[in-house]
PDB file of C-alpha atoms in Angstrom:
ATOM      1  CA  MET B 273       0.100  -0.273   0.086  1.00 96.00           C
ATOM      2  CA  ASP B 274       1.056   3.392  -0.979  1.00 97.00           C
ATOM      3  CA  VAL B 275       0.023   7.042   0.245  1.00 97.00           C
ATOM      4  CA  ALA B 276       1.533  10.296  -1.002  1.00 97.00           C
ATOM      5  CA  ALA B 277       0.928  13.620  -0.896  1.00 96.00           C
ATOM      6  CA  VAL B 278       2.351  15.829  -3.248  1.00 96.00           C
ATOM      7  CA  SER B 279       2.533  19.665  -4.535  1.00 95.00           C
ATOM      8  CA  ALA B 280       1.453  19.482  -8.410  1.00 94.00           C
ATOM      9  CA  LEU B 281       1.044  15.979 -10.063  1.00 95.00           C
ATOM     10  CA  HIS B 282       2.561  15.750 -13.569  1.00 96.00           C
ATOM     11  CA  ASP B 283       1.912  12.975 -16.065  1.00 95.00           C
ATOM     12  CA  ARG B 284       3.626  12.749 -19.451  1.00 96.00           C
ATOM     13  CA  GLY B 285       4.687  16.250 -19.892  1.00 95.00           C
ATOM     14  CA  GLU B 286       1.183  17.381 -18.744  1.00 95.00           C
ATOM     15  CA  GLN B 287       0.058  18.615 -15.008  1.00 94.00           C
ATOM     16  CA  ILE B 288      -2.976  16.515 -13.543  1.00 92.00           C
ATOM     17  CA  GLY B 289      -3.620  17.970 -10.327  1.00 90.00           C
ATOM     18  CA  ARG B 290      -2.377  20.588  -7.976  1.00 89.00           C
ATOM     19  CA  GLU B 291      -2.563  19.330  -4.447  1.00 90.00           C
ATOM     20  CA  VAL B 292      -3.195  16.049  -4.754  1.00 93.00           C
ATOM     21  CA  LEU B 293      -3.545  12.745  -2.358  1.00 94.00           C
ATOM     22  CA  GLU B 294      -2.939   9.830  -3.629  1.00 96.00           C
ATOM     23  CA  PHE B 295      -3.580   6.228  -2.566  1.00 96.00           C
ATOM     24  CA  GLY B 296      -2.673   2.548  -3.874  1.00 97.00           C
ATOM     25  CA  VAL B 297      -3.219  -0.687  -2.885  1.00 98.00           C
ATOM     26  CA  GLY B 298      -1.917  -4.040  -4.461  1.00 97.00           C
ATOM     27  CA  ILE B 299      -1.429  -7.558  -4.346  1.00 97.00           C
ATOM     28  CA  GLU B 300       0.899  -9.780  -6.509  1.00 97.00           C
ATOM     29  CA  VAL B 301       1.799 -13.668  -6.469  1.00 97.00           C
ATOM     30  CA  ASP B 302       4.540 -15.631  -8.460  1.00 96.00           C
ATOM     31  CA  VAL B 303       3.197 -17.838 -10.827  1.00 95.00           C
ATOM     32  CA  LYS B 304       6.160 -19.746 -12.487  1.00 90.00           C
ATOM     33  CA  GLU B 305       9.200 -17.434 -13.639  1.00 92.00           C
ATOM     34  CA  ALA B 306       6.691 -14.282 -13.409  1.00 97.00           C
ATOM     35  CA  THR B 307       4.553 -11.777 -11.029  1.00 98.00           C
ATOM     36  CA  VAL B 308       1.017 -11.189 -11.563  1.00 98.00           C
ATOM     37  CA  TYR B 309      -0.405  -8.585  -9.988  1.00 98.00           C
ATOM     38  CA  GLY B 310      -3.583  -6.576  -9.399  1.00 98.00           C
ATOM     39  CA  ALA B 311      -3.783  -2.991  -8.369  1.00 98.00           C
ATOM     40  CA  PHE B 312      -6.257  -0.097  -7.507  1.00 98.00           C
ATOM     41  CA  TYR B 313      -5.236   3.571  -7.636  1.00 98.00           C
ATOM     42  CA  ARG B 314      -7.177   6.750  -6.188  1.00 96.00           C
ATOM     43  CA  LEU B 315      -6.325   9.993  -6.924  1.00 92.00           C
ATOM     44  CA  LEU B 316      -7.914  13.002  -4.989  1.00 88.00           C
ATOM     45  CA  PRO B 317      -7.217  16.595  -5.448  1.00 86.00           C
ATOM     46  CA  VAL B 318      -7.283  18.679  -2.501  1.00 86.00           C
ATOM     47  CA  GLY B 319      -7.076  22.376  -1.250  1.00 76.00           C
ATOM     48  CA  ASP B 320      -9.095  25.361  -3.090  1.00 76.00           C
ATOM     49  CA  GLU B 321      -8.259  24.823  -6.502  1.00 78.00           C
ATOM     50  CA  GLN B 322      -9.167  21.021  -6.504  1.00 80.00           C
ATOM     51  CA  GLU B 323     -12.092  21.682  -9.196  1.00 85.00           C
ATOM     52  CA  ALA B 324      -9.883  22.613 -11.588  1.00 87.00           C
ATOM     53  CA  PHE B 325      -8.599  18.520 -11.985  1.00 90.00           C
ATOM     54  CA  ASP B 326     -10.859  15.488 -12.225  1.00 88.00           C
ATOM     55  CA  ASP B 327     -10.659  12.672  -9.720  1.00 91.00           C
ATOM     56  CA  GLU B 328      -9.529   9.527 -11.114  1.00 94.00           C
ATOM     57  CA  ALA B 329      -9.878   5.629 -10.419  1.00 97.00           C
ATOM     58  CA  ASP B 330      -7.828   3.163 -11.909  1.00 98.00           C
ATOM     59  CA  PHE B 331      -7.541  -0.563 -11.531  1.00 98.00           C
ATOM     60  CA  THR B 332      -4.953  -2.593 -13.225  1.00 98.00           C
ATOM     61  CA  LEU B 333      -3.782  -5.951 -14.015  1.00 98.00           C
ATOM     62  CA  GLY B 334      -0.245  -6.812 -14.935  1.00 98.00           C
ATOM     63  CA  VAL B 335       2.353  -9.892 -15.457  1.00 98.00           C
ATOM     64  CA  ALA B 336       6.258  -8.961 -14.586  1.00 98.00           C
ATOM     65  CA  TRP B 337       8.864 -11.135 -15.430  1.00 97.00           C
ATOM     66  CA  ALA B 338      13.096 -10.948 -15.887  1.00 96.00           C
ATOM     67  CA  GLY B 339      15.080 -12.339 -18.819  1.00 94.00           C
ATOM     68  CA  THR B 340      18.914 -12.170 -19.505  1.00 95.00           C
ATOM     69  CA  GLY B 341      19.823  -8.657 -19.008  1.00 97.00           C
ATOM     70  CA  TYR B 342      16.251  -6.988 -18.526  1.00 98.00           C
ATOM     71  CA  SER B 343      12.747  -6.976 -16.983  1.00 98.00           C
ATOM     72  CA  ALA B 344       9.669  -6.394 -17.986  1.00 98.00           C
ATOM     73  CA  ASP B 345       6.186  -5.250 -17.367  1.00 98.00           C
ATOM     74  CA  VAL B 346       3.103  -5.338 -19.220  1.00 98.00           C
ATOM     75  CA  SER B 347      -0.484  -4.027 -17.739  1.00 98.00           C
ATOM     76  CA  ALA B 348      -4.416  -3.414 -18.625  1.00 98.00           C
ATOM     77  CA  ASN B 349      -5.364  -0.228 -16.905  1.00 98.00           C
ATOM     78  CA  TRP B 350      -9.456   0.374 -16.446  1.00 98.00           C
ATOM     79  CA  LEU B 351      -9.015   4.273 -15.969  1.00 97.00           C
ATOM     80  CA  THR B 352     -12.251   5.908 -14.361  1.00 97.00           C
ATOM     81  CA  PHE B 353     -12.945   9.632 -13.562  1.00 94.00           C
ATOM     82  CA  PRO B 354     -15.742   9.245 -10.269  1.00 91.00           C
ATOM     83  CA  GLY B 355     -17.849  12.086 -10.410  1.00 85.00           C
ATOM     84  CA  GLU B 356     -16.279  13.795 -13.601  1.00 85.00           C
ATOM     85  CA  GLU B 357     -17.235  14.238 -17.066  1.00 85.00           C
ATOM     86  CA  ALA B 358     -14.690  12.348 -18.652  1.00 86.00           C
ATOM     87  CA  GLU B 359     -15.516   8.738 -19.797  1.00 92.00           C
ATOM     88  CA  SER B 360     -13.496   5.783 -18.742  1.00 96.00           C
ATOM     89  CA  SER B 361     -10.897   4.180 -21.289  1.00 97.00           C
ATOM     90  CA  LEU B 362      -8.995   0.801 -21.214  1.00 98.00           C
ATOM     91  CA  GLU B 363      -5.269   1.769 -21.390  1.00 98.00           C
ATOM     92  CA  LEU B 364      -2.435  -1.291 -22.467  1.00 98.00           C
ATOM     93  CA  ALA B 365       1.232  -0.499 -21.025  1.00 98.00           C
ATOM     94  CA  GLY B 366       4.519  -2.172 -21.137  1.00 98.00           C
ATOM     95  CA  ALA B 367       7.783  -1.117 -19.848  1.00 98.00           C
ATOM     96  CA  VAL B 368      11.364  -3.402 -20.549  1.00 98.00           C
ATOM     97  CA  THR B 369      13.983  -2.173 -17.667  1.00 98.00           C
ATOM     98  CA  LEU B 370      17.989  -3.240 -19.126  1.00 98.00           C
ATOM     99  CA  ASP B 371      20.130  -4.640 -16.826  1.00 97.00           C
ATOM    100  CA  ALA B 372      22.283  -1.388 -17.663  1.00 97.00           C
ATOM    101  CA  PRO B 373      24.396   1.354 -15.678  1.00 96.00           C
ATOM    102  CA  TYR B 374      21.618   3.903 -15.102  1.00 98.00           C
ATOM    103  CA  ALA B 375      19.154   0.948 -15.884  1.00 97.00           C
ATOM    104  CA  PRO B 376      17.432   2.626 -18.817  1.00 98.00           C
ATOM    105  CA  THR B 377      14.015   1.529 -19.520  1.00 98.00           C
ATOM    106  CA  LEU B 378      11.022   2.056 -22.131  1.00 98.00           C
ATOM    107  CA  VAL B 379       7.723   2.648 -21.648  1.00 98.00           C
ATOM    108  CA  GLY B 380       4.546   2.557 -24.130  1.00 98.00           C
ATOM    109  CA  PHE B 381       1.273   2.946 -24.080  1.00 98.00           C
ATOM    110  CA  TYR B 382      -2.247   2.729 -25.915  1.00 98.00           C
ATOM    111  CA  ASP B 383      -5.698   3.891 -25.001  1.00 97.00           C
ATOM    112  CA  ALA B 384      -7.914   1.228 -26.394  1.00 97.00           C
ATOM    113  CA  ASP B 385     -10.589   4.015 -26.232  1.00 96.00           C
ATOM    114  CA  LEU B 386      -9.068   7.622 -26.717  1.00 95.00           C
ATOM    115  CA  GLU B 387      -6.389   6.368 -29.101  1.00 96.00           C
ATOM    116  CA  ASP B 388      -3.948   8.021 -27.716  1.00 96.00           C
ATOM    117  CA  TRP B 389       0.004   6.511 -27.726  1.00 97.00           C
ATOM    118  CA  GLY B 390       3.392   7.518 -26.357  1.00 98.00           C
ATOM    119  CA  LEU B 391       6.625   6.335 -25.697  1.00 98.00           C
ATOM    120  CA  GLU B 392       8.956   7.708 -22.793  1.00 98.00           C
ATOM    121  CA  ILE B 393      12.630   6.555 -22.140  1.00 98.00           C
ATOM    122  CA  ALA B 394      13.947   7.351 -18.634  1.00 98.00           C
ATOM    123  CA  ALA B 395      17.139   6.589 -16.479  1.00 98.00           C
ATOM    124  CA  GLY B 396      19.293   7.370 -13.766  1.00 98.00           C
ATOM    125  CA  PRO B 397      21.667   6.438 -11.154  1.00 98.00           C
ATOM    126  CA  GLU B 398      21.084   5.044  -7.320  1.00 97.00           C
ATOM    127  CA  TRP B 399      23.246   5.031  -4.576  1.00 97.00           C
ATOM    128  CA  GLU B 400      23.170   4.176  -0.739  1.00 97.00           C
ATOM    129  CA  ALA B 401      23.813   7.176   1.680  1.00 96.00           C
ATOM    130  CA  GLY B 402      23.666   5.272   5.123  1.00 95.00           C
ATOM    131  CA  LEU B 403      19.859   4.627   5.214  1.00 95.00           C
ATOM    132  CA  TRP B 404      18.513   6.529   2.743  1.00 97.00           C
ATOM    133  CA  THR B 405      18.673   4.883  -0.470  1.00 97.00           C
ATOM    134  CA  VAL B 406      18.878   8.478  -3.298  1.00 98.00           C
ATOM    135  CA  TYR B 407      17.962   8.139  -6.949  1.00 98.00           C
ATOM    136  CA  ALA B 408      18.033  10.795  -9.723  1.00 98.00           C
ATOM    137  CA  LEU B 409      15.925  10.374 -12.768  1.00 98.00           C
ATOM    138  CA  GLY B 410      15.901  11.948 -16.277  1.00 98.00           C
ATOM    139  CA  ARG B 411      12.831  11.539 -18.465  1.00 98.00           C
ATOM    140  CA  ALA B 412      12.299  12.230 -22.137  1.00 98.00           C
ATOM    141  CA  GLY B 413       8.657  11.091 -24.346  1.00 98.00           C
ATOM    142  CA  PHE B 414       5.521  12.225 -26.601  1.00 97.00           C
ATOM    143  CA  VAL B 415       2.197  11.763 -26.282  1.00 97.00           C
ATOM    144  CA  HIS B 416       0.552  11.360 -29.442  1.00 96.00           C
ATOM    145  CA  PRO B 417      -3.443  12.210 -28.619  1.00 93.00           C
ATOM    146  CA  GLY B 418      -5.975  10.301 -30.697  1.00 92.00           C
ATOM    147  CA  ASP B 419      -8.449  13.216 -31.447  1.00 89.00           C
ATOM    148  CA  GLY B 420      -5.988  14.588 -34.054  1.00 86.00           C
ATOM    149  CA  SER B 421      -4.608  17.366 -32.060  1.00 86.00           C
ATOM    150  CA  ALA B 422      -0.625  18.245 -31.718  1.00 86.00           C
ATOM    151  CA  HIS B 423       1.347  15.713 -30.200  1.00 93.00           C
ATOM    152  CA  ARG B 424       3.826  16.701 -26.774  1.00 96.00           C
ATOM    153  CA  SER B 425       6.899  16.051 -26.636  1.00 98.00           C
ATOM    154  CA  TYR B 426       7.927  16.300 -23.012  1.00 98.00           C
ATOM    155  CA  GLY B 427      11.113  16.181 -20.497  1.00 98.00           C
ATOM    156  CA  GLY B 428      12.273  15.997 -16.865  1.00 98.00           C
ATOM    157  CA  VAL B 429      14.819  15.493 -14.201  1.00 98.00           C
ATOM    158  CA  GLU B 430      13.957  14.357 -10.428  1.00 98.00           C
ATOM    159  CA  ILE B 431      15.456  13.371  -7.206  1.00 98.00           C
ATOM    160  CA  GLY B 432      14.317  11.838  -4.209  1.00 98.00           C
ATOM    161  CA  ALA B 433      15.234   9.730  -1.394  1.00 98.00           C
ATOM    162  CA  SER B 434      13.573   6.694   0.547  1.00 98.00           C
ATOM    163  CA  ARG B 435      14.536   4.542   3.731  1.00 97.00           C
ATOM    164  CA  PRO B 436      13.000   1.960   6.292  1.00 95.00           C
ATOM    165  CA  ALA B 437      10.560   3.668   8.829  1.00 93.00           C
ATOM    166  CA  ALA B 438       9.765   0.443  10.416  1.00 90.00           C
ATOM    167  CA  GLU B 439       9.954  -3.477   9.399  1.00 90.00           C
ATOM    168  CA  PHE B 440       7.396  -3.498   6.689  1.00 95.00           C
ATOM    169  CA  ALA B 441       7.298   0.164   5.886  1.00 97.00           C
ATOM    170  CA  GLU B 442       9.499   2.918   4.167  1.00 97.00           C
ATOM    171  CA  PHE B 443       9.433   6.740   3.871  1.00 97.00           C
ATOM    172  CA  GLY B 444      10.230   8.542   0.699  1.00 98.00           C
ATOM    173  CA  PHE B 445      10.445  11.677  -1.100  1.00 97.00           C
ATOM    174  CA  PHE B 446      11.007  13.635  -4.035  1.00 98.00           C
ATOM    175  CA  ALA B 447      11.263  16.709  -6.145  1.00 98.00           C
ATOM    176  CA  ARG B 448      10.662  17.108 -10.171  1.00 98.00           C
ATOM    177  CA  ALA B 449      10.648  19.687 -13.095  1.00 98.00           C
ATOM    178  CA  ASP B 450       8.896  18.992 -16.396  1.00 98.00           C
ATOM    179  CA  VAL B 451       8.866  20.844 -19.320  1.00 98.00           C
ATOM    180  CA  SER B 452       6.951  20.393 -22.902  1.00 97.00           C
ATOM    181  CA  ASP B 453       6.558  22.145 -25.965  1.00 96.00           C
ATOM    182  CA  GLU B 454       2.705  22.726 -25.491  1.00 93.00           C
ATOM    183  CA  ASP B 455       1.527  24.802 -22.737  1.00 94.00           C
ATOM    184  CA  ALA B 456       0.394  22.036 -20.092  1.00 93.00           C
ATOM    185  CA  PHE B 457       1.092  23.205 -16.985  1.00 96.00           C
ATOM    186  CA  ALA B 458      -1.254  25.356 -15.050  1.00 93.00           C
ATOM    187  CA  ARG B 459      -0.264  29.146 -14.469  1.00 92.00           C
ATOM    188  CA  ARG B 460      -3.180  30.451 -13.167  1.00 91.00           C
ATOM    189  CA  ILE B 461      -6.215  29.003 -11.675  1.00 89.00           C
ATOM    190  CA  ASN B 462      -9.489  31.047 -11.120  1.00 88.00           C
ATOM    191  CA  GLY B 463     -13.267  29.531 -10.436  1.00 81.00           C
ATOM    192  CA  GLY B 464     -12.173  26.199 -10.520  1.00 82.00           C
ATOM    193  CA  GLU B 465     -10.516  26.434 -13.940  1.00 88.00           C
ATOM    194  CA  VAL B 466      -7.329  26.641 -15.167  1.00 91.00           C
ATOM    195  CA  THR B 467      -7.082  29.846 -17.502  1.00 91.00           C
ATOM    196  CA  ALA B 468      -3.702  30.322 -18.060  1.00 93.00           C
ATOM    197  CA  PHE B 469      -0.891  27.669 -18.892  1.00 94.00           C
ATOM    198  CA  ARG B 470       2.628  27.355 -19.392  1.00 96.00           C
ATOM    199  CA  SER B 471       5.064  25.274 -20.636  1.00 97.00           C
ATOM    200  CA  SER B 472       7.176  24.138 -17.438  1.00 97.00           C
ATOM    201  CA  GLY B 473       6.349  23.213 -13.999  1.00 97.00           C
ATOM    202  CA  ILE B 474       7.799  21.844 -10.480  1.00 97.00           C
ATOM    203  CA  SER B 475       6.517  19.635  -8.191  1.00 97.00           C
ATOM    204  CA  ALA B 476       7.700  18.206  -4.954  1.00 98.00           C
ATOM    205  CA  GLY B 477       5.803  15.447  -2.582  1.00 97.00           C
ATOM    206  CA  ILE B 478       6.510  12.965   0.639  1.00 98.00           C
ATOM    207  CA  SER B 479       5.329   8.710   0.794  1.00 98.00           C
ATOM    208  CA  LEU B 480       4.450   5.834   3.016  1.00 97.00           C
ATOM    209  CA  SER B 481       4.941   2.495   1.635  1.00 97.00           C
ATOM    210  CA  LEU B 482       3.601  -0.514   3.515  1.00 96.00           C
ATOM    211  CA  SER B 483       4.116  -3.662   2.659  1.00 94.00           C
ATOM    212  CA  HIS B 484       3.590  -7.205   3.580  1.00 89.00           C
TER     213      HIS B 484
END
């Protein structure tokens, strides 16, 4: 189970929330050489500006496995938006991480209902500093909307750290900055709507993870 609070939520080169609480819970089972998992994720915008962004609840079923020199993960994600006008959709996603310096990872997705698709590549070092595990991450990618609007290219950097808080608990924090070739980050919010946009954004957050 994961619980997080973030100042702004960025995803694939756009801002999808400001002052957000995130909650996720999942279960996984080893099946031969693979791990099958199911998960539930809930996004809850909070604060005075919450009406400008959608609530979201996602249901995921996936499988992950490791091969020689790589690990992979594929999933089907049912994306829903309780109380919002946005329609639910089925997103198919996959990721491949190479067993190489900085763990380069290629991620792709396709929305079977909206026909959006995109690719992202991310890589970065990780190291130990006492009880802390520290990481730095760079990412770049693009999204091609299915509605025919202009595609979005983006990039970003992130730093963070985590440490055990108890036998089955881990505390973490992060800070990130993202930039896009489209104005996709909120600059001004009035009356529950984003009234001005910009092409970059920063965010920070804290998280608590529990496992058993």
